[in-house]
Coordinates of C-alpha atoms and ligand atoms in Angstrom, one line a residue:
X1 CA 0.0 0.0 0.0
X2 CA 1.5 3.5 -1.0
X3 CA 1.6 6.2 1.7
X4 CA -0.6 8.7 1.2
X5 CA -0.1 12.4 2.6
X6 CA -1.4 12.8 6.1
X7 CA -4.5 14.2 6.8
X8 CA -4.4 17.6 8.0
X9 CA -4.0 17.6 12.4
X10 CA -7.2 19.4 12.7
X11 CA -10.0 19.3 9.9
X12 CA -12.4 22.7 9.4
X13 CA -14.3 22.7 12.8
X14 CA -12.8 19.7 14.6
X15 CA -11.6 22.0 16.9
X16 CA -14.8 24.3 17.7
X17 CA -16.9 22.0 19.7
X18 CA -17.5 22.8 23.5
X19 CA -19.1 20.3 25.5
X20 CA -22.4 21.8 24.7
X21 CA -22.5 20.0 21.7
X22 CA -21.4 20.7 17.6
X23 CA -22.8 24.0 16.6
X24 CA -20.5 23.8 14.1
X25 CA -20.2 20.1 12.8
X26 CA -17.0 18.7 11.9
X27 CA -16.8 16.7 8.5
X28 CA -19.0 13.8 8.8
X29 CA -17.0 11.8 6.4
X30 CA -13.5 12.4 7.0
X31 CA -10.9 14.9 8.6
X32 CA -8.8 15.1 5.2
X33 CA -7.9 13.8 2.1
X34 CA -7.2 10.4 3.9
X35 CA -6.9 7.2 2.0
X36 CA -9.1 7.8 -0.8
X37 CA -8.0 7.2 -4.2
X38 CA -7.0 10.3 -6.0
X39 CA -10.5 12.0 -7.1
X40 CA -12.3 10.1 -4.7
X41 CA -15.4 11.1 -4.1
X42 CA -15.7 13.9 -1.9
X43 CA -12.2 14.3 -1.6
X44 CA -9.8 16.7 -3.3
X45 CA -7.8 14.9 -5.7
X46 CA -3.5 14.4 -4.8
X47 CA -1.6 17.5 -5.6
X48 CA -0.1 20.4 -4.3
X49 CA -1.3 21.8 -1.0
X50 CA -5.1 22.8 -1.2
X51 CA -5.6 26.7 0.0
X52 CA -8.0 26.7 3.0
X53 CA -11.0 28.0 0.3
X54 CA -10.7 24.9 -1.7
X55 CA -9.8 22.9 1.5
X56 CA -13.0 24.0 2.6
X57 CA -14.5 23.0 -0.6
X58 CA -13.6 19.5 -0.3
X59 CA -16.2 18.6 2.4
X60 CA -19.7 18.7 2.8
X61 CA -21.3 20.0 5.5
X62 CA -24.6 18.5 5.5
X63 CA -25.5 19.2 9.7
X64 CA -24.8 23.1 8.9
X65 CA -27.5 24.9 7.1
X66 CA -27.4 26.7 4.1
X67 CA -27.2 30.3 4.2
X68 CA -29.8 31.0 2.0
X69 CA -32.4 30.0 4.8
X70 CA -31.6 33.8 5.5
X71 CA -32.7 37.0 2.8
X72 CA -30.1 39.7 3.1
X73 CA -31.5 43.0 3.8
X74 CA -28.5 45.1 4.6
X75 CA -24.7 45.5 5.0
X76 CA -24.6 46.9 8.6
X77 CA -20.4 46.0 9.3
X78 CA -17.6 45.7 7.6
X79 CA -15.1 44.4 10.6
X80 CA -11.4 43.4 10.3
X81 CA -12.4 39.8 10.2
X82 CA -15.3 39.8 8.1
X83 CA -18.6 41.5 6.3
X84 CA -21.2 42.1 8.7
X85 CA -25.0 41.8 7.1
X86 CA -28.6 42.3 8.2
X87 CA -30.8 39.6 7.2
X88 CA -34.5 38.2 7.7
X89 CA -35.0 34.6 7.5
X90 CA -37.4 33.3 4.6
X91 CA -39.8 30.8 6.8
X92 CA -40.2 33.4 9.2
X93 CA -40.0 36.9 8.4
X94 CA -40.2 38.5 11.5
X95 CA -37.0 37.1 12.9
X96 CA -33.9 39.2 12.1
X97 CA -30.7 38.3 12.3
X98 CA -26.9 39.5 11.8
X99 CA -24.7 37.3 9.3
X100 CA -21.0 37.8 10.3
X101 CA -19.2 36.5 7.1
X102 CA -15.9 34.7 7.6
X103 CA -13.2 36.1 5.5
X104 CA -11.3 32.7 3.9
X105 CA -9.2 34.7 1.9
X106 CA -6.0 35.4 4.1
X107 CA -5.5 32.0 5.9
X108 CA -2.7 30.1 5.4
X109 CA -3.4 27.8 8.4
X110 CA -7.1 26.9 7.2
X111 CA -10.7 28.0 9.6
X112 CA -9.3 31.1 10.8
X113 CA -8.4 30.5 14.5
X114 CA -10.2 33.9 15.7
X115 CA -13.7 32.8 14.0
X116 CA -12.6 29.5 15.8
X117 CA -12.2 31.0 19.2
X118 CA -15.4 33.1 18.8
X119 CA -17.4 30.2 17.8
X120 CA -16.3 28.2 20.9
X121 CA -15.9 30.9 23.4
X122 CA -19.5 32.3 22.4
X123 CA -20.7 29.0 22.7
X124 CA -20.2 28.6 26.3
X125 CA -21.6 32.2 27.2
X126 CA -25.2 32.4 27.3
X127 CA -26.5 35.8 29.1
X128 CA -28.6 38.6 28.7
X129 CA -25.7 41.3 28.0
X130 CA -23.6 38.9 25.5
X131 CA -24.7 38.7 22.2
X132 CA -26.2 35.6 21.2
X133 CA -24.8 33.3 18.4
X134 CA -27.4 31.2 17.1
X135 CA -26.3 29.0 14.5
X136 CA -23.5 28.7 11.8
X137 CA -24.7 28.6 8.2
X138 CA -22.3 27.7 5.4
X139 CA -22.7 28.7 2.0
X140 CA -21.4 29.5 -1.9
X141 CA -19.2 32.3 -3.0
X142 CA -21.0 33.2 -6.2
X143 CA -18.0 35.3 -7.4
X144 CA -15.1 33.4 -6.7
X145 CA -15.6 29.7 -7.9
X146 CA -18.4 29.1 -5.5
X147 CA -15.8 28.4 -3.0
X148 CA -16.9 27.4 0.4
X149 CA -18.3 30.3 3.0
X150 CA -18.9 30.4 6.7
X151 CA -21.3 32.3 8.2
X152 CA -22.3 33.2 11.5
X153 CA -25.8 33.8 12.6
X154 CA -26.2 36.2 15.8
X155 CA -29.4 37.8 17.2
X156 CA -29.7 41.3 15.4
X157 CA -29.1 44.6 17.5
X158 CA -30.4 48.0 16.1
X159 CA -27.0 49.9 17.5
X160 CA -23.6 49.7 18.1
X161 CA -22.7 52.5 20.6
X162 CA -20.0 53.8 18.5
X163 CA -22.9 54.8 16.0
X164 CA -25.1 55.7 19.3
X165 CA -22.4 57.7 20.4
X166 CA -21.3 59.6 17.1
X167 CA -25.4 61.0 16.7
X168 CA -25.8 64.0 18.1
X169 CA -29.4 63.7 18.2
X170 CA -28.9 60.8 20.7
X171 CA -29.1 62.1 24.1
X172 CA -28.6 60.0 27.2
X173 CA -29.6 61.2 30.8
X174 CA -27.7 60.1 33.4
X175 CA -30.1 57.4 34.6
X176 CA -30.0 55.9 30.7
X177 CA -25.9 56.0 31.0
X178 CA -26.0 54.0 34.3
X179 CA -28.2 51.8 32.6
X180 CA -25.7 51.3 30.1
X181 CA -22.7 50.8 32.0
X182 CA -24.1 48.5 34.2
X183 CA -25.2 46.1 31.8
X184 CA -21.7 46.8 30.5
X185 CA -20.1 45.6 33.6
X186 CA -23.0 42.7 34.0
X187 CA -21.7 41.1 30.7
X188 CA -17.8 41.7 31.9
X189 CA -18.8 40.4 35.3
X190 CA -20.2 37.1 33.3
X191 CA -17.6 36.1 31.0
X192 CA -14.5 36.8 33.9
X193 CA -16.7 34.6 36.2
X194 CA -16.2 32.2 33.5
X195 CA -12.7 32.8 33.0
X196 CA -13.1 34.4 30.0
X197 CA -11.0 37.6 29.1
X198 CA -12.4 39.6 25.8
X199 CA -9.7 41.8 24.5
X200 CA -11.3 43.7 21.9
X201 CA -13.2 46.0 24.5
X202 CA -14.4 49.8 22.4
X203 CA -17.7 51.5 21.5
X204 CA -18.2 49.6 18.2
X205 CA -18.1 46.2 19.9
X206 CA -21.1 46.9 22.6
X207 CA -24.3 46.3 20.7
X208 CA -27.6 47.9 21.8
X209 CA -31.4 46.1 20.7
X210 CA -34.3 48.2 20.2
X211 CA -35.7 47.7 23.5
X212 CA -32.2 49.4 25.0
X213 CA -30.7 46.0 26.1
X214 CA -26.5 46.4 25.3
X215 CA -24.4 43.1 24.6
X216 CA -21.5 42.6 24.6
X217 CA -20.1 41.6 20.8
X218 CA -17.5 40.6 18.8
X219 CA -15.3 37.6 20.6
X220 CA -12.6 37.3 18.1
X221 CA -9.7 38.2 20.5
X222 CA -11.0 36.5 23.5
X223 CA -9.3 33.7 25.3
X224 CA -10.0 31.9 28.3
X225 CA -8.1 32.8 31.1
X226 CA -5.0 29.6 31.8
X227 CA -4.2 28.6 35.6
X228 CA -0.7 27.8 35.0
X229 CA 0.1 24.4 36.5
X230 CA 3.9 25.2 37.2
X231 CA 3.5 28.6 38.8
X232 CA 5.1 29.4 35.8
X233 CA 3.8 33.0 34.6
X234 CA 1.1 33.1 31.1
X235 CA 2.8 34.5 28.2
X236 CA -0.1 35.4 26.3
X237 CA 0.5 38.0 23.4
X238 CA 0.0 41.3 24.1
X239 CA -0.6 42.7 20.5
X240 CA -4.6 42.5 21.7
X241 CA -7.3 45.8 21.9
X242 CA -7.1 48.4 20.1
X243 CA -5.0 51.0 20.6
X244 CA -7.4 53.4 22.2
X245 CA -8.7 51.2 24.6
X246 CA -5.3 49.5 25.6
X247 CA -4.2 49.3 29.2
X248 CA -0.6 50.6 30.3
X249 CA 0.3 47.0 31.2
X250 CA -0.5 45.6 27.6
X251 CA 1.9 49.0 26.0
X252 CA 4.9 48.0 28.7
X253 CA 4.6 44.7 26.9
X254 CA 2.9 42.2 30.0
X255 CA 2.2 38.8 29.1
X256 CA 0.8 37.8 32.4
X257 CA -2.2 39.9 32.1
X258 CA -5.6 39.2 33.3
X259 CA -9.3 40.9 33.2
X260 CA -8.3 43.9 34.5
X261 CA -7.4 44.6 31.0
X262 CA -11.1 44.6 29.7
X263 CA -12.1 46.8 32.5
X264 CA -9.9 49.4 31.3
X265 CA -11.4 49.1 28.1
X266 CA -15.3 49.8 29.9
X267 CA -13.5 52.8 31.7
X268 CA -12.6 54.2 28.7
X269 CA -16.2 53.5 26.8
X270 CA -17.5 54.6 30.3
X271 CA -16.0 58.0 29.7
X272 CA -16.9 57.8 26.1
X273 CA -20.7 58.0 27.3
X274 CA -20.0 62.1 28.3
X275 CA -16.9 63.1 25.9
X276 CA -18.5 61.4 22.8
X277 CA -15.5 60.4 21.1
X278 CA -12.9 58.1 22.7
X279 CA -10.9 59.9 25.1
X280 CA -7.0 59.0 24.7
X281 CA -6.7 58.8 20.7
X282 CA -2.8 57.6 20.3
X283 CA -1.1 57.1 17.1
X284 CA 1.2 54.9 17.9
X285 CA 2.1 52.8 21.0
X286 CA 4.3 55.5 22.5
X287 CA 2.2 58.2 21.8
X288 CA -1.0 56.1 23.7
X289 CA 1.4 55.7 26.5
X290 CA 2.1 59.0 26.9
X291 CA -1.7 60.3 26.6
X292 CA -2.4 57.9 29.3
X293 CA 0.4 59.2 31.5
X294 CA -1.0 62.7 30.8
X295 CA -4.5 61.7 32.4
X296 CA -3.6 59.4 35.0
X297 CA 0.1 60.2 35.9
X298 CA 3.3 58.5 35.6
X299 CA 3.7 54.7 35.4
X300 CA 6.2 54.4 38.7
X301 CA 6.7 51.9 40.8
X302 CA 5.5 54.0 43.9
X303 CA 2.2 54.1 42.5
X304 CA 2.3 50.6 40.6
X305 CA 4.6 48.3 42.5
X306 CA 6.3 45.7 39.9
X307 CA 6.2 48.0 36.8
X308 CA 9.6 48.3 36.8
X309 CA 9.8 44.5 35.9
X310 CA 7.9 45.0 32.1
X311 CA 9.9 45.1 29.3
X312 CA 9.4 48.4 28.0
X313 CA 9.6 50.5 31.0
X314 CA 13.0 50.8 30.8
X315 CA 12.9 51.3 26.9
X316 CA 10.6 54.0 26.7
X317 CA 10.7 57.2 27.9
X318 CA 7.7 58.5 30.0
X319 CA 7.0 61.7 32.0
X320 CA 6.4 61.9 35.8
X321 CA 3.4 63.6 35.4
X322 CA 0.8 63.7 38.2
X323 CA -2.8 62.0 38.1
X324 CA -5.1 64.2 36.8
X325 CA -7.9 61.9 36.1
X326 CA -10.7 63.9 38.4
X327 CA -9.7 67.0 37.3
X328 CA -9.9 66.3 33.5
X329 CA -13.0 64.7 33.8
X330 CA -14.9 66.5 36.0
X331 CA -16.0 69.2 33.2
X332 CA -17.9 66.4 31.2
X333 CA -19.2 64.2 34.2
X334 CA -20.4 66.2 36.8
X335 CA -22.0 63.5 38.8
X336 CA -19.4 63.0 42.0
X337 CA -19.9 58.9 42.0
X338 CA -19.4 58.9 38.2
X339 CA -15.6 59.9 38.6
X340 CA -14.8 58.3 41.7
X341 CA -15.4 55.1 39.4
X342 CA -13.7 56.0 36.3
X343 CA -10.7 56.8 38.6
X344 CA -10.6 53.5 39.6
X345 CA -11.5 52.2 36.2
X346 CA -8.7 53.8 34.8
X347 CA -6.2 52.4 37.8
X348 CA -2.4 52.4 36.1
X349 CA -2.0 49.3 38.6
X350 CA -3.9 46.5 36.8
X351 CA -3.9 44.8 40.3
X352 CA -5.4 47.5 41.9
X353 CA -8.0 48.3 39.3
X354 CA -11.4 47.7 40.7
X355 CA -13.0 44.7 38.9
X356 CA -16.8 44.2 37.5
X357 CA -17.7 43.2 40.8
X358 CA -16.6 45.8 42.8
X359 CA -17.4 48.0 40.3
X360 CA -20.9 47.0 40.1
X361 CA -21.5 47.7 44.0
X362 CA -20.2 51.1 43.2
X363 CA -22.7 54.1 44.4
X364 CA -22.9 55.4 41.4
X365 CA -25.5 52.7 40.3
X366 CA -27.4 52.8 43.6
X367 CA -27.8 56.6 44.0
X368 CA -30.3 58.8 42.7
X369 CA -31.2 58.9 39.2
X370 CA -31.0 55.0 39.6
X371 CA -30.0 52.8 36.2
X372 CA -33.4 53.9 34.1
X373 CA -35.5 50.9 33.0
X374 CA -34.7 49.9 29.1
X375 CA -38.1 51.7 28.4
X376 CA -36.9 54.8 29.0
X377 CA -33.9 54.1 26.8
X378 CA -36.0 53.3 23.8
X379 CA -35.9 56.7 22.6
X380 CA -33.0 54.4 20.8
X381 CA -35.8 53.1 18.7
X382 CA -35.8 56.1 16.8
X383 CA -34.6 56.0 13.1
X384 CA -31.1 57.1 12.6
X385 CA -30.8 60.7 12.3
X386 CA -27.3 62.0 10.4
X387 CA -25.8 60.6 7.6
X388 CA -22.7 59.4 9.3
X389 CA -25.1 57.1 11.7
X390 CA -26.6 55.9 8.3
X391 CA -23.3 55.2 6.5
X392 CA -23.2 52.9 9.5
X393 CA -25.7 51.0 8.0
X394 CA -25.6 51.9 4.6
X395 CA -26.5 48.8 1.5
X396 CA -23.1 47.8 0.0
Ligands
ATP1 N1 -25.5 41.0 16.0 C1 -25.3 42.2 15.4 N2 -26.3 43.0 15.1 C2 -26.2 44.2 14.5 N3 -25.0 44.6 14.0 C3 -23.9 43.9 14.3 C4 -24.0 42.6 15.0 N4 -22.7 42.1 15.1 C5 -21.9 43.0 14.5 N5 -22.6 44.1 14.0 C6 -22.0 45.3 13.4 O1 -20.9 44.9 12.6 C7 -19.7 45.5 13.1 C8 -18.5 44.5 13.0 O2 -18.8 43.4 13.8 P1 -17.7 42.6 14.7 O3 -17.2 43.7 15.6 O4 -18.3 41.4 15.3 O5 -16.7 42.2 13.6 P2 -15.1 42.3 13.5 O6 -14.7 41.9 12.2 O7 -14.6 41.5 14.6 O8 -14.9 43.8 13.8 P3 -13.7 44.7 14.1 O9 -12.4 44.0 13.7 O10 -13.9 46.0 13.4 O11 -13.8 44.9 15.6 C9 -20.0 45.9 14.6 O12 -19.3 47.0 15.0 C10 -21.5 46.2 14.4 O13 -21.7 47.6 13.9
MG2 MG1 -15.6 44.6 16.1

């Protein structure tokens, strides 16, 4: 018997399924080309290495239903990872749902692993302030050779906050911006229970539903949290959230981070809620360093013991500046309890940054105006009102 080529380590999918079961089924017939004669069928044919499109192309995938179930309405998205559409499905037209296309293109190592880590991350969290992935559909690229597409099916949401933020005409009373951080920090508190951290935390990544109820979106850089078993430290890669919302451990280059780096993230959307537009715009790494030091002071080790120990604190220059997050923010939020949280939000010390629980029992959710029921936030129902909110939301 000749010796075929070995099949692949880990076929399209084998690696998504969580114990709650294949939401995305692996190959029903095989994990590769296998031992199948040359042309088999429903195997690719011997030859030089298959792309992942055509890889993709060699299976069926009868357990995963056909995209077509759905009628596009709308191109609402267009992420780093894939299109993002509206659709309606065709049995029953009242349910709407968001179709997050999985680009194929760039991989070189087949399913792209952060569709793969949102699949099976989102899998596992199931709560009112995360948004809810329902199914994966698979369908044909009409364009390009009717390769093989992935598709993922989430509940829809009318907003992304970004878009609510950048409207004028959107106004949001205190109560309404309690409301929204605190289901903020609800989802946060949710997926850290679960040992979840989700690394992509910013305004365009909180969705918001007609009926004013935010979740928490877009799981492509999360990663559960490892307990290492040798006391040895995590090197995880710090090249995660973007570059606005990054905490000062992340730019000194810490591997051995935990979810204290999503809650800087909600401190900085937090803000966001008053200013309107994010508040420490950076250009580069040093440059977001620097704007940070400017608002909350210099990254010492009297105020953050063990800084000295990250690898770019002795590379990069930064000035002793003192902590001026109260003062700077006080102009735009001039409830008392509102800054006394953001200043612990926006902790340099990622130890000593208050975490979702804490920061849910803050006072600023249980003093007067209290969070204001999501009826009083559906004002959001609303149609858009500038053009920039529509070319959110704009047909391709
Ligand atoms: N369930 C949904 N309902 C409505 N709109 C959605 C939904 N999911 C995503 N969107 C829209 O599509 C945009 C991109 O989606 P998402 O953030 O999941 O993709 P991404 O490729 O990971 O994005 P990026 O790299 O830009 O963060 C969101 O900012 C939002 O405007
Ligand atoms: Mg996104």
């Amino acid at each position: 018997m000749s010796h075929h080529p070995a099949p692949p380590a880990v076929a399209p999918g084998a690696t998504v399924l969580g114990k709650s079961g294949p939401l995305f089924p692996t190959s029903p017939v095989r994990v590769g080309p296998g031992l199948d004669p040359p042309g088999a069928e429903g195997g690719p044919p011997f030859g030089p290495p298959l792309s992942p499109a055509s890889y993709a192309d060699s299976f069926a995938f009868p357990f995963c239903p056909d995209v077509s179930k759905y009628e596009r309405v709308a191109k609402v998205g267009q992420g780093t990872f894939g299109e993002v559409f509206k659709a309606r499905d065709r049995r029953d037209r009242s349910r709407v749902v968001a179709l997050k296309k999985v680009l194929m293109d760039n991989e070189k190592e087949g399913f792209p692993i952060t569709a793969l880590r949102e699949i099976k991350i989102l899998q596992l969290l199931r709560h009112d302030n995360i948004v809810n992935l329902i199914e994966i559909c698979c369908g044909r690229n009409a364009a390009q050779n009717k390769s093989t597409l992935f598709y993922l099916v989430f509940e829809f949401c009318e907003h992304d906050l970004a878009g609510l933020l950048s409207n004028c005409n959107v106004k949001f009373s205190l109560g309404e911006i309690k409301k929204v951080v605190q289901q903020l920090l609800n989802g946060l508190y949710f997926i850290h229970s679960n040992k979840i951290i989700h690394r992509d935390m910013k305004a365009a990544n909180v969705l918001i539903t007609k009926q004013g109820v935010l979740k928490l979106a877009d799981f492509g850089l999360s990663r559960a949290i490892s307990i290492s078993k040798s006391g040895q430290p995590n090197r995880y890669t710090n090249r995660v959230v973007t570059l606005w919302y990054r905490p000062p451990e992340l730019l000194l280059g810490e591997r051995n981070y935990g979810p204290a780096v999503d809650i800087w993230g909600a401190g900085c959307i937090m803000a966001e809620m008053w200013t309107r537009s994010p508040i420490m715009q950076g250009s580069a790494e040093q440059h977001q360093l620097m704007l940070i030091a400017q608002l909350c002071g210099g990254m010492t080790p009297d105020v953050w013991p063990g800084v000295e120990r990250l690898d770019l604190y002795h590379k990069i220059k930064l000035p002793k500046l003192p902590r001026r997050v109260k003062e700077r923010l006080r102009p735009y939020l001039k409830d008392q309890w509102a800054v006394d949280l953001l200043d612990k939000m926006l902790c340099l010390d990622p130890s000593k940054r208050i975490d979702a629980n804490d920061a849910l029992d803050h006072d600023f959710f249980w003093t007067d105006p209290m969070p204001s029921e999501s009826d009083s936030v559906s004002h959001f129902v609303l149609p858009p009102l500038l053009p920039l909110y529509y070319s959110r939301f704009r047909q391709p």
